[in-house]
mmCIF file of C-alpha atoms in Angstrom:
data_model
loop_
_atom_site.group_PDB
_atom_site.id
_atom_site.type_symbol
_atom_site.label_atom_id
_atom_site.label_comp_id
_atom_site.label_asym_id
_atom_site.label_seq_id
_atom_site.Cartn_x
_atom_site.Cartn_y
_atom_site.Cartn_z
ATOM 1 C CA MET A 1 -17.854 -31.138 28.122
ATOM 2 C CA GLU A 2 -20.076 -32.900 25.589
ATOM 3 C CA GLU A 3 -18.753 -32.780 22.025
ATOM 4 C CA LYS A 4 -21.465 -31.388 19.811
ATOM 5 C CA GLU A 5 -22.663 -33.306 16.772
ATOM 6 C CA VAL A 6 -22.157 -31.564 13.425
ATOM 7 C CA LEU A 7 -25.076 -31.059 11.018
ATOM 8 C CA LEU A 8 -23.110 -30.152 7.884
ATOM 9 C CA GLY A 9 -23.008 -33.297 5.758
ATOM 10 C CA LYS A 10 -26.234 -34.788 7.103
ATOM 11 C CA THR A 11 -29.124 -35.676 4.783
ATOM 12 C CA PRO A 12 -32.655 -34.246 5.184
ATOM 13 C CA ALA A 13 -33.765 -37.583 6.677
ATOM 14 C CA GLU A 14 -31.003 -37.427 9.298
ATOM 15 C CA ILE A 15 -31.845 -33.812 10.132
ATOM 16 C CA GLN A 16 -35.515 -34.807 10.392
ATOM 17 C CA GLU A 17 -34.605 -37.493 12.932
ATOM 18 C CA ILE A 18 -32.700 -34.921 15.016
ATOM 19 C CA VAL A 19 -35.688 -32.569 14.926
ATOM 20 C CA ASN A 20 -37.993 -35.402 16.005
ATOM 21 C CA ASN A 21 -35.691 -36.333 18.890
ATOM 22 C CA LEU A 22 -35.688 -32.718 20.064
ATOM 23 C CA GLU A 23 -39.500 -32.741 19.848
ATOM 24 C CA LEU A 24 -39.533 -29.725 17.545
ATOM 25 C CA PRO A 25 -42.160 -29.152 14.835
ATOM 26 C CA LYS A 26 -41.616 -31.455 11.864
ATOM 27 C CA PHE A 27 -41.230 -28.576 9.376
ATOM 28 C CA THR A 28 -38.155 -27.356 11.299
ATOM 29 C CA ALA A 29 -36.039 -29.983 9.514
ATOM 30 C CA LYS A 30 -36.727 -28.497 6.097
ATOM 31 C CA GLN A 31 -35.935 -25.023 7.408
ATOM 32 C CA ILE A 32 -32.597 -26.168 8.851
ATOM 33 C CA THR A 33 -31.698 -28.044 5.644
ATOM 34 C CA GLU A 34 -32.343 -24.942 3.551
ATOM 35 C CA TRP A 35 -30.424 -22.643 5.911
ATOM 36 C CA ILE A 36 -27.352 -24.884 5.768
ATOM 37 C CA TYR A 37 -27.291 -25.991 2.144
ATOM 38 C CA LYS A 38 -29.095 -23.265 0.229
ATOM 39 C CA LYS A 39 -27.958 -20.256 2.282
ATOM 40 C CA GLN A 40 -24.653 -21.575 3.695
ATOM 41 C CA CYS A 41 -25.631 -20.376 7.165
ATOM 42 C CA ALA A 42 -22.893 -21.012 9.735
ATOM 43 C CA SER A 43 -24.852 -20.538 13.000
ATOM 44 C CA PHE A 44 -28.265 -21.392 14.408
ATOM 45 C CA GLU A 45 -28.719 -17.819 15.643
ATOM 46 C CA GLU A 46 -28.879 -16.613 12.041
ATOM 47 C CA MET A 47 -31.721 -19.021 11.209
ATOM 48 C CA SER A 48 -34.346 -16.338 11.683
ATOM 49 C CA ASN A 49 -37.469 -18.368 10.912
ATOM 50 C CA LEU A 50 -36.695 -20.912 13.650
ATOM 51 C CA SER A 51 -38.246 -20.343 17.051
ATOM 52 C CA LYS A 52 -36.029 -19.196 19.939
ATOM 53 C CA LYS A 53 -36.666 -22.562 21.592
ATOM 54 C CA ALA A 54 -35.514 -24.427 18.495
ATOM 55 C CA ARG A 55 -32.371 -22.329 18.173
ATOM 56 C CA ALA A 56 -31.535 -22.779 21.860
ATOM 57 C CA LEU A 57 -32.041 -26.570 21.742
ATOM 58 C CA LEU A 58 -30.001 -26.936 18.582
ATOM 59 C CA SER A 59 -27.161 -24.761 19.918
ATOM 60 C CA GLU A 60 -27.057 -26.809 23.123
ATOM 61 C CA HIS A 61 -26.508 -30.155 21.414
ATOM 62 C CA TYR A 62 -25.347 -29.467 17.856
ATOM 63 C CA GLU A 63 -23.228 -27.193 15.696
ATOM 64 C CA VAL A 64 -23.499 -26.392 12.000
ATOM 65 C CA GLY A 65 -19.863 -27.292 11.352
ATOM 66 C CA MET A 66 -18.689 -24.388 9.190
ATOM 67 C CA TYR A 67 -15.350 -22.787 10.084
ATOM 68 C CA GLN A 68 -13.506 -19.996 8.331
ATOM 69 C CA PRO A 69 -9.949 -20.667 7.108
ATOM 70 C CA VAL A 70 -7.277 -19.676 9.618
ATOM 71 C CA LYS A 71 -4.687 -18.656 7.024
ATOM 72 C CA GLU A 72 -4.656 -17.413 3.432
ATOM 73 C CA GLN A 73 -1.763 -17.203 0.980
ATOM 74 C CA VAL A 74 -2.046 -15.484 -2.403
ATOM 75 C CA SER A 75 0.103 -16.402 -5.389
ATOM 76 C CA THR A 76 1.374 -13.936 -7.963
ATOM 77 C CA ASP A 77 -0.877 -15.715 -10.505
ATOM 78 C CA GLY A 78 -4.024 -15.187 -8.406
ATOM 79 C CA THR A 79 -4.208 -18.696 -6.939
ATOM 80 C CA LYS A 80 -5.101 -18.730 -3.242
ATOM 81 C CA LYS A 81 -4.232 -21.393 -0.694
ATOM 82 C CA TYR A 82 -6.368 -21.701 2.432
ATOM 83 C CA LEU A 83 -5.544 -23.454 5.675
ATOM 84 C CA PHE A 84 -8.606 -24.947 7.384
ATOM 85 C CA PRO A 85 -8.834 -26.490 10.857
ATOM 86 C CA ALA A 86 -9.802 -30.166 10.959
ATOM 87 C CA GLY A 87 -10.073 -31.239 14.593
ATOM 88 C CA GLU A 88 -6.559 -31.263 16.006
ATOM 89 C CA HIS A 89 -5.095 -31.011 12.522
ATOM 90 C CA PHE A 90 -5.127 -28.736 9.491
ATOM 91 C CA ILE A 91 -5.798 -29.193 5.793
ATOM 92 C CA GLU A 92 -5.091 -27.102 2.718
ATOM 93 C CA SER A 93 -7.324 -26.170 -0.216
ATOM 94 C CA ALA A 94 -6.323 -24.332 -3.381
ATOM 95 C CA TYR A 95 -8.616 -21.834 -5.112
ATOM 96 C CA ILE A 96 -7.697 -21.385 -8.776
ATOM 97 C CA PRO A 97 -9.418 -18.575 -10.735
ATOM 98 C CA ASP A 98 -9.068 -18.719 -14.514
ATOM 99 C CA ARG A 99 -11.017 -16.223 -16.658
ATOM 100 C CA GLU A 100 -14.655 -17.361 -16.548
ATOM 101 C CA ARG A 101 -13.879 -20.448 -14.442
ATOM 102 C CA ALA A 102 -12.918 -20.843 -10.795
ATOM 103 C CA THR A 103 -11.827 -24.245 -9.494
ATOM 104 C CA LEU A 104 -11.380 -25.367 -5.903
ATOM 105 C CA CYS A 105 -8.970 -28.205 -5.175
ATOM 106 C CA VAL A 106 -10.203 -29.863 -1.970
ATOM 107 C CA SER A 107 -8.586 -32.321 0.432
ATOM 108 C CA SER A 108 -10.106 -35.598 1.615
ATOM 109 C CA GLN A 109 -7.551 -36.687 4.248
ATOM 110 C CA VAL A 110 -4.974 -35.189 6.590
ATOM 111 C CA GLY A 111 -1.822 -36.569 5.010
ATOM 112 C CA CYS A 112 -1.962 -39.687 2.828
ATOM 113 C CA LYS A 113 -1.156 -43.411 3.034
ATOM 114 C CA MET A 114 -0.180 -43.808 -0.620
ATOM 115 C CA ASP A 115 3.385 -42.442 -0.167
ATOM 116 C CA CYS A 116 3.916 -41.451 -3.803
ATOM 117 C CA LEU A 117 7.561 -40.432 -4.192
ATOM 118 C CA PHE A 118 6.814 -37.097 -5.888
ATOM 119 C CA CYS A 119 4.086 -35.836 -3.515
ATOM 120 C CA ALA A 120 4.643 -33.582 -0.484
ATOM 121 C CA THR A 121 1.390 -34.761 1.153
ATOM 122 C CA GLY A 122 2.664 -38.343 1.171
ATOM 123 C CA LYS A 123 5.858 -37.198 2.884
ATOM 124 C CA GLN A 124 3.889 -36.155 5.986
ATOM 125 C CA GLY A 125 2.361 -39.626 6.406
ATOM 126 C CA PHE A 126 -1.279 -40.238 7.269
ATOM 127 C CA GLN A 127 -3.077 -38.563 10.179
ATOM 128 C CA LYS A 128 -6.813 -39.117 9.601
ATOM 129 C CA ASN A 129 -9.755 -39.298 7.228
ATOM 130 C CA LEU A 130 -11.763 -36.101 6.941
ATOM 131 C CA SER A 131 -15.430 -36.264 7.915
ATOM 132 C CA PRO A 132 -18.069 -35.202 5.360
ATOM 133 C CA ALA A 133 -18.357 -31.901 7.256
ATOM 134 C CA GLU A 134 -14.588 -31.288 7.114
ATOM 135 C CA ILE A 135 -14.584 -31.961 3.380
ATOM 136 C CA LEU A 136 -17.631 -29.773 2.736
ATOM 137 C CA ASN A 137 -16.421 -26.965 4.993
ATOM 138 C CA GLN A 138 -13.589 -26.259 2.530
ATOM 139 C CA ILE A 139 -16.301 -25.451 -0.023
ATOM 140 C CA PHE A 140 -19.047 -23.852 2.068
ATOM 141 C CA SER A 141 -16.657 -21.633 4.054
ATOM 142 C CA LEU A 142 -14.576 -20.590 1.061
ATOM 143 C CA PRO A 143 -14.550 -16.758 0.866
ATOM 144 C CA GLU A 144 -15.000 -17.054 -2.939
ATOM 145 C CA PHE A 145 -17.762 -19.667 -2.690
ATOM 146 C CA VAL A 146 -20.176 -17.810 -5.006
ATOM 147 C CA THR A 147 -17.592 -17.731 -7.827
ATOM 148 C CA LEU A 148 -16.962 -21.497 -7.925
ATOM 149 C CA SER A 149 -17.592 -23.279 -11.200
ATOM 150 C CA ASN A 150 -15.714 -26.537 -10.580
ATOM 151 C CA ILE A 151 -14.480 -28.704 -7.719
ATOM 152 C CA VAL A 152 -11.636 -31.219 -7.959
ATOM 153 C CA PHE A 153 -10.826 -33.778 -5.265
ATOM 154 C CA MET A 154 -7.098 -33.507 -5.921
ATOM 155 C CA GLY A 155 -5.885 -31.977 -2.672
ATOM 156 C CA MET A 156 -4.378 -33.782 0.283
ATOM 157 C CA GLY A 157 -5.151 -37.494 0.535
ATOM 158 C CA GLU A 158 -6.511 -40.278 -1.675
ATOM 159 C CA PRO A 159 -10.275 -39.692 -2.050
ATOM 160 C CA LEU A 160 -11.171 -43.354 -2.637
ATOM 161 C CA ASP A 161 -9.315 -44.312 0.556
ATOM 162 C CA ASN A 162 -11.955 -42.263 2.401
ATOM 163 C CA TYR A 163 -14.741 -43.561 0.222
ATOM 164 C CA ASP A 164 -17.895 -43.260 2.336
ATOM 165 C CA ASN A 165 -17.162 -39.732 3.551
ATOM 166 C CA VAL A 166 -16.220 -38.508 0.070
ATOM 167 C CA MET A 167 -19.389 -40.056 -1.376
ATOM 168 C CA ARG A 168 -21.508 -38.331 1.259
ATOM 169 C CA ALA A 169 -19.855 -35.012 0.369
ATOM 170 C CA LEU A 170 -20.602 -35.657 -3.317
ATOM 171 C CA GLU A 171 -24.230 -36.393 -2.429
ATOM 172 C CA VAL A 172 -24.552 -33.029 -0.674
ATOM 173 C CA LEU A 173 -22.938 -31.217 -3.599
ATOM 174 C CA THR A 174 -25.171 -32.807 -6.258
ATOM 175 C CA ALA A 175 -28.520 -33.486 -4.511
ATOM 176 C CA GLU A 176 -31.478 -31.188 -5.129
ATOM 177 C CA TRP A 177 -31.685 -30.512 -1.372
ATOM 178 C CA GLY A 178 -27.958 -29.690 -1.330
ATOM 179 C CA LEU A 179 -26.069 -27.467 -3.754
ATOM 180 C CA ALA A 180 -27.741 -29.172 -6.742
ATOM 181 C CA TRP A 181 -24.542 -29.059 -8.807
ATOM 182 C CA SER A 182 -24.213 -31.118 -11.977
ATOM 183 C CA PRO A 183 -21.861 -34.080 -11.284
ATOM 184 C CA THR A 184 -19.881 -33.054 -14.356
ATOM 185 C CA ARG A 185 -18.665 -29.959 -12.476
ATOM 186 C CA ILE A 186 -16.884 -32.259 -10.011
ATOM 187 C CA THR A 187 -13.815 -34.440 -10.619
ATOM 188 C CA VAL A 188 -12.534 -37.104 -8.232
ATOM 189 C CA SER A 189 -8.914 -38.174 -8.549
ATOM 190 C CA THR A 190 -7.508 -41.565 -7.563
ATOM 191 C CA CYS A 191 -4.255 -43.469 -7.855
ATOM 192 C CA GLY A 192 -6.349 -46.552 -8.650
ATOM 193 C CA LEU A 193 -7.810 -48.346 -5.611
ATOM 194 C CA ILE A 194 -9.730 -50.823 -7.778
ATOM 195 C CA PRO A 195 -12.428 -52.097 -5.347
ATOM 196 C CA ASN A 196 -13.591 -48.565 -4.499
ATOM 197 C CA LEU A 197 -12.971 -47.422 -8.062
ATOM 198 C CA LYS A 198 -15.552 -49.966 -9.247
ATOM 199 C CA ARG A 199 -18.008 -48.707 -6.630
ATOM 200 C CA PHE A 200 -17.388 -45.092 -7.578
ATOM 201 C CA LEU A 201 -18.065 -45.770 -11.263
ATOM 202 C CA GLU A 202 -21.389 -47.390 -10.385
ATOM 203 C CA GLU A 203 -22.500 -45.136 -7.518
ATOM 204 C CA SER A 204 -21.476 -41.689 -8.776
ATOM 205 C CA LYS A 205 -21.785 -39.701 -11.992
ATOM 206 C CA CYS A 206 -18.888 -37.350 -11.225
ATOM 207 C CA ASN A 207 -15.845 -37.133 -13.491
ATOM 208 C CA LEU A 208 -12.883 -39.413 -12.818
ATOM 209 C CA ALA A 209 -9.159 -38.612 -13.002
ATOM 210 C CA ILE A 210 -6.595 -41.404 -12.617
ATOM 211 C CA SER A 211 -3.063 -40.650 -11.425
ATOM 212 C CA MET A 212 -0.924 -42.609 -13.866
ATOM 213 C CA HIS A 213 2.559 -41.058 -14.289
ATOM 214 C CA SER A 214 3.989 -44.100 -16.079
ATOM 215 C CA PRO A 215 2.523 -46.878 -18.233
ATOM 216 C CA PHE A 216 5.253 -49.351 -17.192
ATOM 217 C CA HIS A 217 4.783 -51.505 -14.090
ATOM 218 C CA ASP A 218 8.358 -51.454 -12.765
ATOM 219 C CA GLU A 219 8.789 -47.732 -13.319
ATOM 220 C CA ARG A 220 5.418 -46.794 -11.788
ATOM 221 C CA LEU A 221 6.132 -49.065 -8.819
ATOM 222 C CA LYS A 222 9.280 -47.076 -8.011
ATOM 223 C CA ILE A 223 7.337 -43.823 -7.673
ATOM 224 C CA MET A 224 3.889 -45.140 -6.629
ATOM 225 C CA PRO A 225 3.775 -48.050 -4.135
ATOM 226 C CA VAL A 226 0.061 -48.569 -4.956
ATOM 227 C CA GLU A 227 1.179 -50.126 -8.262
ATOM 228 C CA LYS A 228 2.060 -53.324 -6.367
ATOM 229 C CA ALA A 229 -1.531 -53.946 -5.278
ATOM 230 C CA TYR A 230 -3.306 -52.244 -8.184
ATOM 231 C CA PRO A 231 -1.216 -52.236 -11.384
ATOM 232 C CA ILE A 232 -2.074 -49.508 -13.870
ATOM 233 C CA LYS A 233 -2.951 -52.139 -16.504
ATOM 234 C CA GLU A 234 -5.665 -53.507 -14.210
ATOM 235 C CA VAL A 235 -6.885 -50.003 -13.384
ATOM 236 C CA ILE A 236 -7.258 -49.244 -17.098
ATOM 237 C CA HIS A 237 -9.011 -52.591 -17.652
ATOM 238 C CA THR A 238 -11.478 -51.627 -14.900
ATOM 239 C CA VAL A 239 -12.386 -48.286 -16.461
ATOM 240 C CA LYS A 240 -12.692 -49.878 -19.903
ATOM 241 C CA GLN A 241 -15.508 -52.061 -18.531
ATOM 242 C CA HIS A 242 -17.541 -48.971 -17.681
ATOM 243 C CA ASP A 243 -19.982 -47.429 -20.136
ATOM 244 C CA TRP A 244 -18.685 -43.866 -20.584
ATOM 245 C CA HIS A 245 -21.903 -42.432 -21.941
ATOM 246 C CA GLY A 246 -23.179 -38.872 -21.597
ATOM 247 C CA GLN A 247 -21.070 -35.966 -20.351
ATOM 248 C CA ARG A 248 -19.047 -37.825 -17.718
ATOM 249 C CA ARG A 249 -15.329 -37.431 -18.386
ATOM 250 C CA LEU A 250 -12.353 -39.706 -17.849
ATOM 251 C CA SER A 251 -8.859 -38.269 -17.674
ATOM 252 C CA PHE A 252 -5.391 -39.498 -16.770
ATOM 253 C CA GLU A 253 -3.014 -37.342 -14.756
ATOM 254 C CA TYR A 254 0.567 -37.649 -15.931
ATOM 255 C CA ILE A 255 3.345 -35.806 -14.102
ATOM 256 C CA VAL A 256 6.249 -35.437 -16.509
ATOM 257 C CA PHE A 257 9.766 -35.935 -15.136
ATOM 258 C CA LYS A 258 12.709 -34.788 -17.259
ATOM 259 C CA ASP A 259 14.232 -37.620 -19.329
ATOM 260 C CA MET A 260 12.375 -40.268 -17.307
ATOM 261 C CA ASN A 261 8.793 -40.914 -18.409
ATOM 262 C CA ASP A 262 8.499 -38.934 -21.654
ATOM 263 C CA THR A 263 10.356 -41.160 -24.150
ATOM 264 C CA GLY A 264 9.217 -42.754 -27.392
ATOM 265 C CA ASP A 265 8.702 -46.050 -25.549
ATOM 266 C CA HIS A 266 6.319 -44.328 -23.127
ATOM 267 C CA ILE A 267 4.338 -42.842 -26.004
ATOM 268 C CA LYS A 268 3.977 -46.263 -27.690
ATOM 269 C CA GLU A 269 2.927 -47.983 -24.463
ATOM 270 C CA LEU A 270 0.432 -45.260 -23.572
ATOM 271 C CA ALA A 271 -1.154 -45.597 -27.021
ATOM 272 C CA ARG A 272 -1.276 -49.382 -26.641
ATOM 273 C CA LEU A 273 -2.794 -49.295 -23.138
ATOM 274 C CA LEU A 274 -5.394 -46.622 -23.737
ATOM 275 C CA GLY A 275 -6.340 -47.743 -27.241
ATOM 276 C CA SER A 276 -9.779 -46.497 -28.221
ATOM 277 C CA LEU A 277 -10.690 -45.409 -24.659
ATOM 278 C CA ARG A 278 -12.475 -42.038 -24.724
ATOM 279 C CA CYS A 279 -10.243 -40.045 -22.376
ATOM 280 C CA ARG A 280 -7.934 -37.091 -21.981
ATOM 281 C CA MET A 281 -4.320 -36.991 -20.792
ATOM 282 C CA ASN A 282 -3.432 -34.063 -18.510
ATOM 283 C CA LEU A 283 0.305 -33.470 -18.620
ATOM 284 C CA ILE A 284 1.630 -31.837 -15.457
ATOM 285 C CA ARG A 285 5.120 -30.442 -15.109
ATOM 286 C CA PHE A 286 6.911 -31.961 -12.100
ATOM 287 C CA HIS A 287 7.259 -29.494 -9.234
ATOM 288 C CA ALA A 288 10.538 -30.048 -7.463
ATOM 289 C CA ILE A 289 10.504 -31.335 -3.896
ATOM 290 C CA PRO A 290 13.670 -31.217 -1.728
ATOM 291 C CA ASN A 291 15.890 -34.317 -1.696
ATOM 292 C CA LEU A 292 14.394 -35.881 -4.828
ATOM 293 C CA PRO A 293 16.572 -36.660 -7.879
ATOM 294 C CA MET A 294 13.817 -36.027 -10.470
ATOM 295 C CA LYS A 295 13.881 -32.781 -12.422
ATOM 296 C CA SER A 296 11.271 -30.678 -14.179
ATOM 297 C CA PRO A 297 11.192 -30.772 -18.005
ATOM 298 C CA ASP A 298 11.490 -27.612 -20.092
ATOM 299 C CA ASN A 299 8.632 -26.145 -22.134
ATOM 300 C CA LEU A 300 9.908 -27.583 -25.417
ATOM 301 C CA SER A 301 10.037 -31.130 -24.024
ATOM 302 C CA MET A 302 6.519 -30.807 -22.592
ATOM 303 C CA ALA A 303 5.149 -29.562 -25.929
ATOM 304 C CA SER A 304 6.964 -32.280 -27.876
ATOM 305 C CA PHE A 305 5.571 -35.019 -25.606
ATOM 306 C CA ARG A 306 2.057 -33.565 -25.893
ATOM 307 C CA ASP A 307 2.242 -33.397 -29.680
ATOM 308 C CA ALA A 308 3.521 -36.967 -29.961
ATOM 309 C CA LEU A 309 0.613 -38.239 -27.844
ATOM 310 C CA ASN A 310 -1.881 -36.256 -29.939
ATOM 311 C CA ASN A 311 -0.393 -37.798 -33.091
ATOM 312 C CA LYS A 312 -1.103 -41.226 -31.578
ATOM 313 C CA GLY A 313 -4.757 -40.312 -31.096
ATOM 314 C CA ILE A 314 -4.501 -39.487 -27.373
ATOM 315 C CA ILE A 315 -5.988 -36.079 -26.545
ATOM 316 C CA ALA A 316 -3.227 -34.557 -24.416
ATOM 317 C CA THR A 317 -3.042 -31.081 -22.913
ATOM 318 C CA ILE A 318 -0.487 -29.365 -20.691
ATOM 319 C CA ARG A 319 -1.938 -28.180 -17.406
ATOM 320 C CA ALA A 320 -0.667 -24.748 -16.467
ATOM 321 C CA SER A 321 1.239 -24.705 -13.181
ATOM 322 C CA ARG A 322 -0.638 -22.479 -10.741
ATOM 323 C CA GLY A 323 0.320 -21.328 -7.262
ATOM 324 C CA GLN A 324 3.804 -22.808 -7.277
ATOM 325 C CA ASP A 325 5.255 -19.842 -5.355
ATOM 326 C CA ILE A 326 2.948 -20.610 -2.373
ATOM 327 C CA ASP A 327 3.302 -24.424 -2.605
ATOM 328 C CA ALA A 328 -0.251 -24.755 -3.934
ATOM 329 C CA ALA A 329 0.644 -26.465 -7.223
ATOM 330 C CA CYS A 330 0.119 -30.157 -7.944
ATOM 331 C CA GLY A 331 1.910 -32.381 -5.409
ATOM 332 C CA LEU A 332 2.953 -29.562 -3.083
ATOM 333 C CA LEU A 333 0.078 -29.417 -0.562
ATOM 334 C CA SER A 334 1.210 -30.358 2.933
ATOM 335 C CA THR A 335 0.441 -29.383 6.509
ATOM 336 C CA LYS A 336 3.387 -31.224 8.015
ATOM 337 C CA ASN A 337 4.756 -28.045 9.557
ATOM 338 C CA THR A 338 1.423 -26.843 10.928
ATOM 339 C CA LEU A 339 0.268 -30.045 12.643
ATOM 340 C CA LYS A 340 -0.408 -29.517 16.334
#
């Protein structure tokens, strides 16, 4: 049986080419584009202003590519974790409502190659890159889609390791013909893959978050193998070369481990490395993973570390832990047990 091509994630020009190949009226492409991106329509049958012939031809060879989540878990704090199909695999997304804001944490890969010591996704290894449609489906098929105010690429996988597909998803989210979101409503996280980081800074206007977790080479190397190829000092040098004008934001993600990376020496080195860089430091309490020696710091230690960084001129805030009871908090997403 022929595998149908997916339209979600395609540009208007690509949809126009499909319409031309099917010998349908030229204006059909604009109709399809609007049904998918403006109305989040999941089937051709619902595209009421298309002719029956057009709908039949499209259904025969193509599919929209939107699929509902197959499982939902709800945290006591209101966070929801959704399990979405992705071919033969599954991925997780976390929906985080917070007063007037609602953020969706999306995945870009099934598993991850980076193998960070503290991350459950890395423990399951790498299965595949998500297609633009599989990335976008987490957003378009989200039951709370209309409430979304922000999207963060901080779910499963390293976004810049799936660069082209992530960039296509960002194009759909920000283009006038797509969702027409401001790029400043979207944040892409990376552990620091410098070649693609440089491209991202030039080719996108979305916010950037860098997973740091230690300012010292040897210490970061023990918990993040990527430090060997792309040391944090070089990552910081790269972002310093960029002109951070306008509303685009730069932040550093810093998971705090008890009595490990929150000392006075760390504070001094962070201040030295970041210098006058216009950025924010997001402090994240470590969420325990089985068989790891690291422990989570208490509230007093977190506050003390934050205050010390602020006194050094680094804007630091503590990110509230959300969805920990359903393994939806930072570093806990994994579909290892649900892989087919």
